[in-house]
mmCIF file of C-alpha atoms and ligand atoms in Angstrom:
data_model
loop_
_atom_site.group_PDB
_atom_site.id
_atom_site.type_symbol
_atom_site.label_atom_id
_atom_site.label_comp_id
_atom_site.label_asym_id
_atom_site.label_seq_id
_atom_site.Cartn_x
_atom_site.Cartn_y
_atom_site.Cartn_z
ATOM 1 C CA UNK A 22 -0.180 -0.008 -0.118
ATOM 2 C CA UNK A 23 1.451 3.511 -1.080
ATOM 3 C CA UNK A 24 1.287 5.365 2.162
ATOM 4 C CA UNK A 25 3.353 8.857 3.054
ATOM 5 C CA UNK A 26 5.194 9.815 6.315
ATOM 6 C CA UNK A 27 1.790 11.343 7.534
ATOM 7 C CA UNK A 28 0.315 8.061 7.196
ATOM 8 C CA UNK A 29 -1.949 9.631 4.248
ATOM 9 C CA UNK A 30 -3.077 7.338 1.738
ATOM 10 C CA UNK A 31 -5.652 7.349 -1.168
ATOM 11 C CA UNK A 32 -8.864 5.738 -0.113
ATOM 12 C CA UNK A 33 -11.297 8.025 -1.748
ATOM 13 C CA UNK A 34 -11.603 8.729 -5.217
ATOM 14 C CA UNK A 35 -13.217 11.683 -6.741
ATOM 15 C CA UNK A 36 -14.154 11.275 -10.329
ATOM 16 C CA UNK A 37 -15.516 14.165 -12.599
ATOM 17 C CA UNK A 38 -17.159 12.565 -15.157
ATOM 18 C CA UNK A 39 -17.351 15.946 -17.178
ATOM 19 C CA UNK A 40 -16.625 19.274 -16.727
ATOM 20 C CA UNK A 41 -20.153 20.343 -18.194
ATOM 21 C CA UNK A 42 -22.319 22.004 -15.681
ATOM 22 C CA UNK A 43 -25.657 23.275 -16.072
ATOM 23 C CA UNK A 44 -24.837 25.977 -13.693
ATOM 24 C CA UNK A 45 -22.335 28.743 -13.787
ATOM 25 C CA UNK A 46 -21.794 29.544 -10.124
ATOM 26 C CA UNK A 47 -20.045 32.766 -9.792
ATOM 27 C CA UNK A 48 -17.331 31.353 -7.705
ATOM 28 C CA UNK A 49 -16.716 28.378 -9.787
ATOM 29 C CA UNK A 50 -16.967 29.356 -13.426
ATOM 30 C CA UNK A 51 -15.008 32.515 -14.285
ATOM 31 C CA UNK A 52 -16.463 33.280 -18.008
ATOM 32 C CA UNK A 53 -20.196 32.369 -16.769
ATOM 33 C CA UNK A 54 -20.447 29.640 -19.442
ATOM 34 C CA UNK A 55 -22.392 26.521 -19.167
ATOM 35 C CA UNK A 56 -22.350 23.190 -20.373
ATOM 36 C CA UNK A 57 -18.574 23.469 -21.479
ATOM 37 C CA UNK A 58 -17.038 20.015 -21.417
ATOM 38 C CA UNK A 59 -13.228 19.445 -21.371
ATOM 39 C CA UNK A 60 -11.556 18.527 -24.340
ATOM 40 C CA UNK A 61 -11.067 15.062 -25.004
ATOM 41 C CA UNK A 62 -13.406 13.438 -22.346
ATOM 42 C CA UNK A 63 -12.921 10.144 -21.507
ATOM 43 C CA UNK A 64 -15.843 7.321 -21.998
ATOM 44 C CA UNK A 65 -17.562 5.562 -19.227
ATOM 45 C CA UNK A 66 -16.011 2.361 -19.837
ATOM 46 C CA UNK A 67 -12.483 4.149 -19.891
ATOM 47 C CA UNK A 68 -13.271 6.196 -16.717
ATOM 48 C CA UNK A 69 -14.366 2.768 -15.341
ATOM 49 C CA UNK A 70 -11.370 0.847 -16.211
ATOM 50 C CA UNK A 71 -9.118 3.522 -15.125
ATOM 51 C CA UNK A 72 -11.061 3.141 -11.550
ATOM 52 C CA UNK A 73 -10.824 -0.356 -11.493
ATOM 53 C CA UNK A 74 -7.105 -0.095 -12.046
ATOM 54 C CA UNK A 75 -6.568 2.481 -8.977
ATOM 55 C CA UNK A 76 -8.496 0.304 -6.919
ATOM 56 C CA UNK A 77 -6.135 -2.265 -7.629
ATOM 57 C CA UNK A 78 -3.111 -0.491 -6.869
ATOM 58 C CA UNK A 79 -4.483 1.646 -3.680
ATOM 59 C CA UNK A 80 -7.523 -0.450 -2.447
ATOM 60 C CA UNK A 81 -9.353 2.500 -1.931
ATOM 61 C CA UNK A 82 -12.968 1.708 -0.373
ATOM 62 C CA UNK A 83 -14.900 5.158 -0.897
ATOM 63 C CA UNK A 84 -15.736 6.906 -4.515
ATOM 64 C CA UNK A 85 -17.637 10.182 -5.246
ATOM 65 C CA UNK A 86 -18.769 11.056 -8.359
ATOM 66 C CA UNK A 87 -18.708 14.891 -9.389
ATOM 67 C CA UNK A 88 -17.796 17.316 -12.019
ATOM 68 C CA UNK A 89 -19.067 19.838 -13.888
ATOM 69 C CA UNK A 90 -22.378 18.096 -13.117
ATOM 70 C CA UNK A 91 -22.172 14.184 -13.086
ATOM 71 C CA UNK A 92 -25.915 14.356 -14.086
ATOM 72 C CA UNK A 93 -25.588 16.331 -17.290
ATOM 73 C CA UNK A 94 -23.622 13.879 -19.105
ATOM 74 C CA UNK A 95 -24.879 10.707 -21.087
ATOM 75 C CA UNK A 96 -22.155 8.503 -19.239
ATOM 76 C CA UNK A 97 -23.767 9.135 -15.830
ATOM 77 C CA UNK A 98 -25.921 6.063 -16.192
ATOM 78 C CA UNK A 99 -23.325 3.508 -17.276
ATOM 79 C CA UNK A 100 -20.709 4.899 -14.681
ATOM 80 C CA UNK A 101 -23.068 4.610 -11.691
ATOM 81 C CA UNK A 102 -24.119 1.070 -12.397
ATOM 82 C CA UNK A 103 -20.582 0.026 -13.004
ATOM 83 C CA UNK A 104 -19.259 1.836 -9.978
ATOM 84 C CA UNK A 105 -22.086 0.055 -7.927
ATOM 85 C CA UNK A 106 -20.665 -3.248 -8.749
ATOM 86 C CA UNK A 107 -17.539 -2.508 -7.292
ATOM 87 C CA UNK A 108 -15.930 -3.654 -3.752
ATOM 88 C CA UNK A 109 -16.666 -0.207 -1.861
ATOM 89 C CA UNK A 110 -17.889 0.618 1.594
ATOM 90 C CA UNK A 111 -19.467 3.769 0.172
ATOM 91 C CA UNK A 112 -20.115 5.372 -3.292
ATOM 92 C CA UNK A 113 -21.888 8.636 -3.408
ATOM 93 C CA UNK A 114 -22.574 11.528 -5.768
ATOM 94 C CA UNK A 115 -22.064 15.389 -5.696
ATOM 95 C CA UNK A 116 -24.783 17.392 -7.843
ATOM 96 C CA UNK A 117 -26.426 20.257 -8.023
ATOM 97 C CA UNK A 118 -29.767 18.513 -8.186
ATOM 98 C CA UNK A 119 -31.156 20.069 -11.140
ATOM 99 C CA UNK A 120 -31.620 16.842 -13.204
ATOM 100 C CA UNK A 121 -32.225 14.527 -10.106
ATOM 101 C CA UNK A 122 -36.209 13.789 -10.855
ATOM 102 C CA UNK A 123 -35.081 13.363 -14.301
ATOM 103 C CA UNK A 124 -32.541 10.490 -13.392
ATOM 104 C CA UNK A 125 -34.629 9.327 -10.502
ATOM 105 C CA UNK A 126 -34.820 5.400 -12.075
ATOM 106 C CA UNK A 127 -31.156 5.046 -12.640
ATOM 107 C CA UNK A 128 -30.241 6.372 -8.851
ATOM 108 C CA UNK A 129 -33.161 4.013 -7.480
ATOM 109 C CA UNK A 130 -31.298 1.401 -9.985
ATOM 110 C CA UNK A 131 -27.794 1.659 -8.612
ATOM 111 C CA UNK A 132 -28.692 1.205 -4.975
ATOM 112 C CA UNK A 133 -26.780 4.581 -3.940
ATOM 113 C CA UNK A 134 -27.327 5.293 -0.593
ATOM 114 C CA UNK A 135 -26.455 8.982 -0.230
ATOM 115 C CA UNK A 136 -26.104 11.921 -2.605
ATOM 116 C CA UNK A 137 -24.533 15.653 -1.829
ATOM 117 C CA UNK A 138 -26.380 18.279 -3.564
ATOM 118 C CA UNK A 139 -25.070 21.745 -3.578
ATOM 119 C CA UNK A 140 -27.667 24.851 -2.861
ATOM 120 C CA UNK A 141 -26.231 28.328 -1.662
ATOM 121 C CA UNK A 142 -29.821 29.898 -1.289
ATOM 122 C CA UNK A 143 -33.466 29.114 -0.702
ATOM 123 C CA UNK A 144 -34.232 32.894 -2.587
ATOM 124 C CA UNK A 145 -35.239 32.342 -6.017
ATOM 125 C CA UNK A 146 -33.573 35.510 -7.073
ATOM 126 C CA UNK A 147 -30.170 35.023 -5.467
ATOM 127 C CA UNK A 148 -30.391 31.491 -6.775
ATOM 128 C CA UNK A 149 -30.159 32.989 -10.266
ATOM 129 C CA UNK A 150 -27.465 35.492 -9.549
ATOM 130 C CA UNK A 151 -25.043 32.636 -7.905
ATOM 131 C CA UNK A 152 -25.959 29.830 -9.916
ATOM 132 C CA UNK A 153 -26.459 31.696 -13.350
ATOM 133 C CA UNK A 154 -28.720 28.365 -14.389
ATOM 134 C CA UNK A 155 -30.953 25.983 -13.480
ATOM 135 C CA UNK A 156 -34.251 26.990 -11.034
ATOM 136 C CA UNK A 157 -34.795 26.472 -7.134
ATOM 137 C CA UNK A 158 -38.251 24.845 -7.394
ATOM 138 C CA UNK A 159 -37.075 21.886 -9.571
ATOM 139 C CA UNK A 160 -33.767 21.045 -7.193
ATOM 140 C CA UNK A 161 -36.244 21.465 -3.984
ATOM 141 C CA UNK A 162 -38.725 18.750 -5.827
ATOM 142 C CA UNK A 163 -35.520 16.603 -6.385
ATOM 143 C CA UNK A 164 -34.742 17.081 -2.597
ATOM 144 C CA UNK A 165 -37.753 15.787 -1.484
ATOM 145 C CA UNK A 166 -38.181 13.082 -3.721
ATOM 146 C CA UNK A 167 -34.840 11.584 -2.666
ATOM 147 C CA UNK A 168 -35.659 11.936 0.908
ATOM 148 C CA UNK A 169 -38.984 9.978 0.291
ATOM 149 C CA UNK A 170 -36.608 7.077 -1.373
ATOM 150 C CA UNK A 171 -35.317 6.927 1.926
ATOM 151 C CA UNK A 172 -31.435 8.283 0.136
ATOM 152 C CA UNK A 173 -29.687 10.174 3.018
ATOM 153 C CA UNK A 174 -28.659 13.745 1.804
ATOM 154 C CA UNK A 175 -26.147 16.431 2.545
ATOM 155 C CA UNK A 176 -26.492 19.682 1.255
ATOM 156 C CA UNK A 177 -23.339 21.831 0.599
ATOM 157 C CA UNK A 178 -23.679 25.568 0.764
ATOM 158 C CA UNK A 179 -20.756 28.284 0.145
ATOM 159 C CA UNK A 180 -21.644 30.862 2.562
ATOM 160 C CA UNK A 181 -20.351 34.540 0.821
ATOM 161 C CA UNK A 182 -20.421 37.752 2.695
ATOM 162 C CA UNK A 183 -22.114 40.018 -0.296
ATOM 163 C CA UNK A 184 -24.059 36.763 -2.186
ATOM 164 C CA UNK A 185 -25.640 34.525 0.416
ATOM 165 C CA UNK A 186 -25.174 35.643 3.860
ATOM 166 C CA UNK A 187 -28.723 35.827 4.905
ATOM 167 C CA UNK A 188 -29.063 32.526 3.721
ATOM 168 C CA UNK A 189 -26.737 30.756 6.436
ATOM 169 C CA UNK A 190 -29.649 30.444 9.058
ATOM 170 C CA UNK A 191 -32.885 29.657 6.674
ATOM 171 C CA UNK A 192 -30.891 27.104 4.981
ATOM 172 C CA UNK A 193 -29.581 25.381 8.261
ATOM 173 C CA UNK A 194 -33.384 25.565 9.513
ATOM 174 C CA UNK A 195 -34.414 24.056 6.359
ATOM 175 C CA UNK A 196 -31.972 20.813 6.971
ATOM 176 C CA UNK A 197 -32.674 20.564 10.560
ATOM 177 C CA UNK A 198 -36.244 20.195 9.901
ATOM 178 C CA UNK A 199 -35.638 17.356 7.243
ATOM 179 C CA UNK A 200 -32.934 15.634 8.752
ATOM 180 C CA UNK A 201 -30.535 16.896 5.929
ATOM 181 C CA UNK A 202 -26.673 17.635 7.226
ATOM 182 C CA UNK A 203 -25.970 20.895 6.080
ATOM 183 C CA UNK A 204 -22.404 21.524 5.116
ATOM 184 C CA UNK A 205 -20.905 24.750 4.781
ATOM 185 C CA UNK A 206 -17.975 24.867 2.596
ATOM 186 C CA UNK A 207 -15.577 28.230 3.224
ATOM 187 C CA UNK A 208 -15.039 29.901 -0.132
ATOM 188 C CA UNK A 209 -11.705 28.587 -1.714
ATOM 189 C CA UNK A 210 -8.996 30.614 -3.555
ATOM 190 C CA UNK A 211 -9.747 28.322 -6.669
ATOM 191 C CA UNK A 212 -9.450 29.228 -10.440
ATOM 192 C CA UNK A 213 -10.296 32.829 -10.607
ATOM 193 C CA UNK A 214 -10.811 33.588 -7.053
ATOM 194 C CA UNK A 215 -7.061 32.513 -6.403
ATOM 195 C CA UNK A 216 -5.659 35.948 -6.945
ATOM 196 C CA UNK A 217 -8.826 38.140 -6.883
ATOM 197 C CA UNK A 218 -10.022 40.801 -4.227
ATOM 198 C CA UNK A 219 -13.459 39.260 -4.770
ATOM 199 C CA UNK A 220 -12.416 36.522 -2.433
ATOM 200 C CA UNK A 221 -11.580 38.746 0.178
ATOM 201 C CA UNK A 222 -14.717 40.516 0.027
ATOM 202 C CA UNK A 223 -16.859 37.493 -0.259
ATOM 203 C CA UNK A 224 -14.784 35.214 2.123
ATOM 204 C CA UNK A 225 -16.782 34.056 5.487
ATOM 205 C CA UNK A 226 -14.488 32.283 8.168
ATOM 206 C CA UNK A 227 -15.738 29.133 10.462
ATOM 207 C CA UNK A 228 -15.867 31.583 13.701
ATOM 208 C CA UNK A 229 -18.176 33.904 11.504
ATOM 209 C CA UNK A 230 -20.287 31.429 10.931
ATOM 210 C CA UNK A 231 -20.346 29.855 14.353
ATOM 211 C CA UNK A 232 -21.146 33.080 15.891
ATOM 212 C CA UNK A 233 -24.167 33.594 13.034
ATOM 213 C CA UNK A 234 -25.536 30.162 14.160
ATOM 214 C CA UNK A 235 -25.148 30.707 17.770
ATOM 215 C CA UNK A 236 -27.830 33.466 17.759
ATOM 216 C CA UNK A 237 -30.266 31.030 16.998
ATOM 217 C CA UNK A 238 -29.148 27.580 17.895
ATOM 218 C CA UNK A 239 -26.969 25.737 20.694
ATOM 219 C CA UNK A 240 -24.592 23.327 19.509
ATOM 220 C CA UNK A 241 -21.423 21.327 20.510
ATOM 221 C CA UNK A 242 -18.432 20.142 18.432
ATOM 222 C CA UNK A 243 -18.713 16.195 17.745
ATOM 223 C CA UNK A 244 -16.164 13.620 16.971
ATOM 224 C CA UNK A 245 -15.445 12.916 12.878
ATOM 225 C CA UNK A 246 -13.937 10.208 10.960
ATOM 226 C CA UNK A 247 -10.164 10.511 10.934
ATOM 227 C CA UNK A 248 -9.964 11.885 7.059
ATOM 228 C CA UNK A 249 -13.155 13.733 6.873
ATOM 229 C CA UNK A 250 -12.981 17.174 5.513
ATOM 230 C CA UNK A 251 -15.588 18.944 7.798
ATOM 231 C CA UNK A 252 -15.637 19.874 11.379
ATOM 232 C CA UNK A 253 -18.983 18.232 12.782
ATOM 233 C CA UNK A 254 -21.660 20.014 15.276
ATOM 234 C CA UNK A 255 -24.442 18.448 17.156
ATOM 235 C CA UNK A 256 -27.689 20.409 17.601
ATOM 236 C CA UNK A 257 -28.857 18.659 20.479
ATOM 237 C CA UNK A 258 -32.467 17.248 19.525
ATOM 238 C CA UNK A 259 -32.669 18.631 16.300
ATOM 239 C CA UNK A 260 -29.385 17.123 14.205
ATOM 240 C CA UNK A 261 -26.242 18.123 13.204
ATOM 241 C CA UNK A 262 -24.429 20.536 10.431
ATOM 242 C CA UNK A 263 -20.651 20.530 9.481
ATOM 243 C CA UNK A 264 -18.121 22.987 8.214
ATOM 244 C CA UNK A 265 -15.196 22.625 5.533
ATOM 245 C CA UNK A 266 -12.999 24.910 6.736
ATOM 246 C CA UNK A 267 -10.225 24.920 3.963
ATOM 247 C CA UNK A 268 -8.960 28.255 5.677
ATOM 248 C CA UNK A 269 -9.772 28.085 9.072
ATOM 249 C CA UNK A 270 -9.309 24.552 9.924
ATOM 250 C CA UNK A 271 -7.166 22.758 7.181
ATOM 251 C CA UNK A 272 -7.756 19.055 6.742
ATOM 252 C CA UNK A 273 -4.859 18.331 4.672
ATOM 253 C CA UNK A 274 -2.834 16.457 6.820
ATOM 254 C CA UNK A 275 -5.448 13.622 6.996
ATOM 255 C CA UNK A 276 -6.457 14.073 3.374
ATOM 256 C CA UNK A 277 -7.142 10.623 1.832
ATOM 257 C CA UNK A 278 -8.695 12.192 -1.667
ATOM 258 C CA UNK A 279 -7.392 11.343 -5.072
ATOM 259 C CA UNK A 280 -9.029 13.183 -8.105
ATOM 260 C CA UNK A 281 -9.375 11.846 -11.850
ATOM 261 C CA UNK A 282 -10.299 14.384 -14.165
ATOM 262 C CA UNK A 283 -12.874 13.504 -17.152
ATOM 263 C CA UNK A 284 -10.223 14.131 -19.506
ATOM 264 C CA UNK A 285 -8.060 11.245 -17.887
ATOM 265 C CA UNK A 286 -5.713 13.131 -15.286
ATOM 266 C CA UNK A 287 -4.915 12.253 -12.034
ATOM 267 C CA UNK A 288 -4.687 14.792 -9.380
ATOM 268 C CA UNK A 289 -3.114 14.282 -5.943
ATOM 269 C CA UNK A 290 -4.026 17.523 -4.254
ATOM 270 C CA UNK A 291 -6.758 19.986 -4.838
ATOM 271 C CA UNK A 292 -4.087 22.649 -3.911
ATOM 272 C CA UNK A 293 -1.499 21.536 -6.545
ATOM 273 C CA UNK A 294 -1.590 21.913 -10.556
ATOM 274 C CA UNK A 295 0.628 18.647 -10.570
ATOM 275 C CA UNK A 296 -1.265 16.007 -12.621
ATOM 276 C CA UNK A 297 -0.453 12.868 -14.772
ATOM 277 C CA UNK A 298 -2.296 11.609 -17.600
ATOM 278 C CA UNK A 299 -3.728 7.999 -17.331
ATOM 279 C CA UNK A 300 -6.067 8.032 -19.849
ATOM 280 C CA UNK A 301 -3.720 6.172 -22.101
ATOM 281 C CA UNK A 302 -3.089 3.166 -19.184
ATOM 282 C CA UNK A 303 -6.711 1.684 -20.954
ATOM 283 C CA UNK A 304 -4.756 0.365 -23.803
ATOM 284 C CA UNK A 305 -2.186 -1.174 -21.782
ATOM 285 C CA UNK A 306 -2.445 -4.909 -20.861
ATOM 286 C CA UNK A 307 -3.014 -4.958 -16.790
ATOM 287 C CA UNK A 308 0.094 -6.261 -15.858
ATOM 288 C CA UNK A 309 2.035 -3.410 -17.804
ATOM 289 C CA UNK A 310 -0.791 -0.902 -16.847
ATOM 290 C CA UNK A 311 -0.548 -1.391 -13.059
ATOM 291 C CA UNK A 312 3.097 -0.915 -12.300
ATOM 292 C CA UNK A 313 3.399 2.501 -14.552
ATOM 293 C CA UNK A 314 0.057 3.499 -12.268
ATOM 294 C CA UNK A 315 1.760 2.386 -9.085
ATOM 295 C CA UNK A 316 4.844 4.906 -9.857
ATOM 296 C CA UNK A 317 2.077 7.648 -10.839
ATOM 297 C CA UNK A 318 0.367 7.329 -7.623
ATOM 298 C CA UNK A 319 3.543 7.501 -5.576
ATOM 299 C CA UNK A 320 4.369 10.741 -7.113
ATOM 300 C CA UNK A 321 0.494 12.196 -6.523
ATOM 301 C CA UNK A 322 0.652 11.192 -3.012
ATOM 302 C CA UNK A 323 3.982 13.338 -2.823
ATOM 303 C CA UNK A 324 2.066 16.465 -4.285
ATOM 304 C CA UNK A 325 -0.316 16.589 -1.325
ATOM 305 C CA UNK A 326 0.439 19.619 0.669
ATOM 306 C CA UNK A 327 0.224 20.408 3.946
ATOM 307 C CA UNK A 328 -2.281 23.360 3.926
ATOM 308 C CA UNK A 329 -4.681 24.768 1.221
ATOM 309 C CA UNK A 330 -2.589 27.411 -0.577
ATOM 310 C CA UNK A 331 -4.895 28.392 -3.234
ATOM 311 C CA UNK A 332 -4.837 27.135 -6.720
ATOM 312 C CA UNK A 333 -5.413 28.414 -10.154
ATOM 313 C CA UNK A 334 -7.192 25.189 -11.460
ATOM 314 C CA UNK A 335 -10.952 25.715 -11.989
ATOM 315 C CA UNK A 336 -12.651 23.481 -9.776
ATOM 316 C CA UNK A 337 -15.075 22.180 -12.341
ATOM 317 C CA UNK A 338 -12.440 20.405 -14.195
ATOM 318 C CA UNK A 339 -11.175 18.521 -11.488
ATOM 319 C CA UNK A 340 -14.407 18.005 -9.440
ATOM 320 C CA UNK A 341 -14.934 19.498 -6.274
HETATM 321 N N1 SAM B 20 -21.896 20.259 -9.808
HETATM 322 C C1 SAM B 20 -22.049 19.430 -8.428
HETATM 323 C C2 SAM B 20 -22.185 20.343 -7.654
HETATM 324 O O1 SAM B 20 -22.749 21.822 -7.870
HETATM 325 O O2 SAM B 20 -22.268 19.875 -6.376
HETATM 326 C C3 SAM B 20 -20.430 19.011 -8.608
HETATM 327 C C4 SAM B 20 -19.232 19.841 -8.864
HETATM 328 S S1 SAM B 20 -18.999 21.195 -7.969
HETATM 329 C C5 SAM B 20 -17.584 21.681 -8.378
HETATM 330 C C6 SAM B 20 -18.675 20.580 -6.229
HETATM 331 C C7 SAM B 20 -18.797 21.447 -5.333
HETATM 332 O O3 SAM B 20 -17.658 22.418 -5.101
HETATM 333 C C8 SAM B 20 -19.985 22.261 -4.968
HETATM 334 O O4 SAM B 20 -20.285 22.268 -3.397
HETATM 335 C C9 SAM B 20 -19.544 23.365 -5.063
HETATM 336 O O5 SAM B 20 -20.108 24.353 -4.289
HETATM 337 C C10 SAM B 20 -18.031 23.759 -4.471
HETATM 338 N N2 SAM B 20 -17.108 24.517 -4.998
HETATM 339 C C11 SAM B 20 -16.576 25.059 -6.269
HETATM 340 N N3 SAM B 20 -16.089 26.008 -6.408
HETATM 341 C C12 SAM B 20 -15.679 26.156 -5.086
HETATM 342 C C13 SAM B 20 -14.970 27.234 -4.406
HETATM 343 N N4 SAM B 20 -14.322 28.624 -4.802
HETATM 344 N N5 SAM B 20 -15.156 27.566 -2.795
HETATM 345 C C14 SAM B 20 -15.572 26.648 -2.500
HETATM 346 N N6 SAM B 20 -16.434 25.625 -2.591
HETATM 347 C C15 SAM B 20 -16.390 25.656 -4.471
#
């Protein structure tokens, strides 16, 4: 097993099925353009083959499909059903939720047990301003349907001082009422935000969020798994919420994530542009591909940083 001096190993693969997204969130898509794929994206069978090779080398147990938005691509069905056959302790999906109702049949068929849905506001106008695509009503209906089906949901919100600060408490109310765990994600210096004054004016820290939540709820910090990205809080008698505090409390020293982009590159760290193309390994016999991949993965593990430093890579290309 490949591990580094801190005991970090790859146990969590994030696969970006496509860079195309039906939203163009202000903090993620710099040019505001929707549905832009990456060049030379791999097919579902090729992404699945690489996934299996990576599992053979690392023994990873958890996989998350992401993007872009994984539900916009016709690859989604084949990849999801393929992943459902792998020996994993957990597979899940991050989506903006716009197409959940349209994809209900395959979601049920796959047996997936949990989903992360990104939702930054419950206000239709602010929704349009931030997401720049889709509509709020469809997402809310999709969430209700997934809950009816017994699928556990976490909602991801990126709180921002000027864009959606007034949604911090209403979204928590909405989630606690429905048994949903809300994850506030501190705004990250990714892509166009890396060197941008907008980042400073929009960023809200974990302490700011806790202060605001404390005006309405009492809460206590609870244990989270070793490789969890979130600091988790219990609201007694009501439920849980978490904060992914990339800046305030970085989790890099226990990070077990590896990212495979839709165009076939492996990234060992979200805060490092270093990447290696592995799309060509699908044409190699397995006994040739595996040692090559082991060397690539050893290098990728060495790319992991000790703290998030900001990064020019656009999130939608490598998956959140
Ligand atoms: N389209 C899917 C979605 O909306 O969940 C999956 C891809 S999206 C890139 C994954 C996550 O990354 C979303 O929860 C999104 O809010 C988050 N994200 C993107 N850019 C971010 C940034 N600069 N800071 C914090 N979170 C970001």
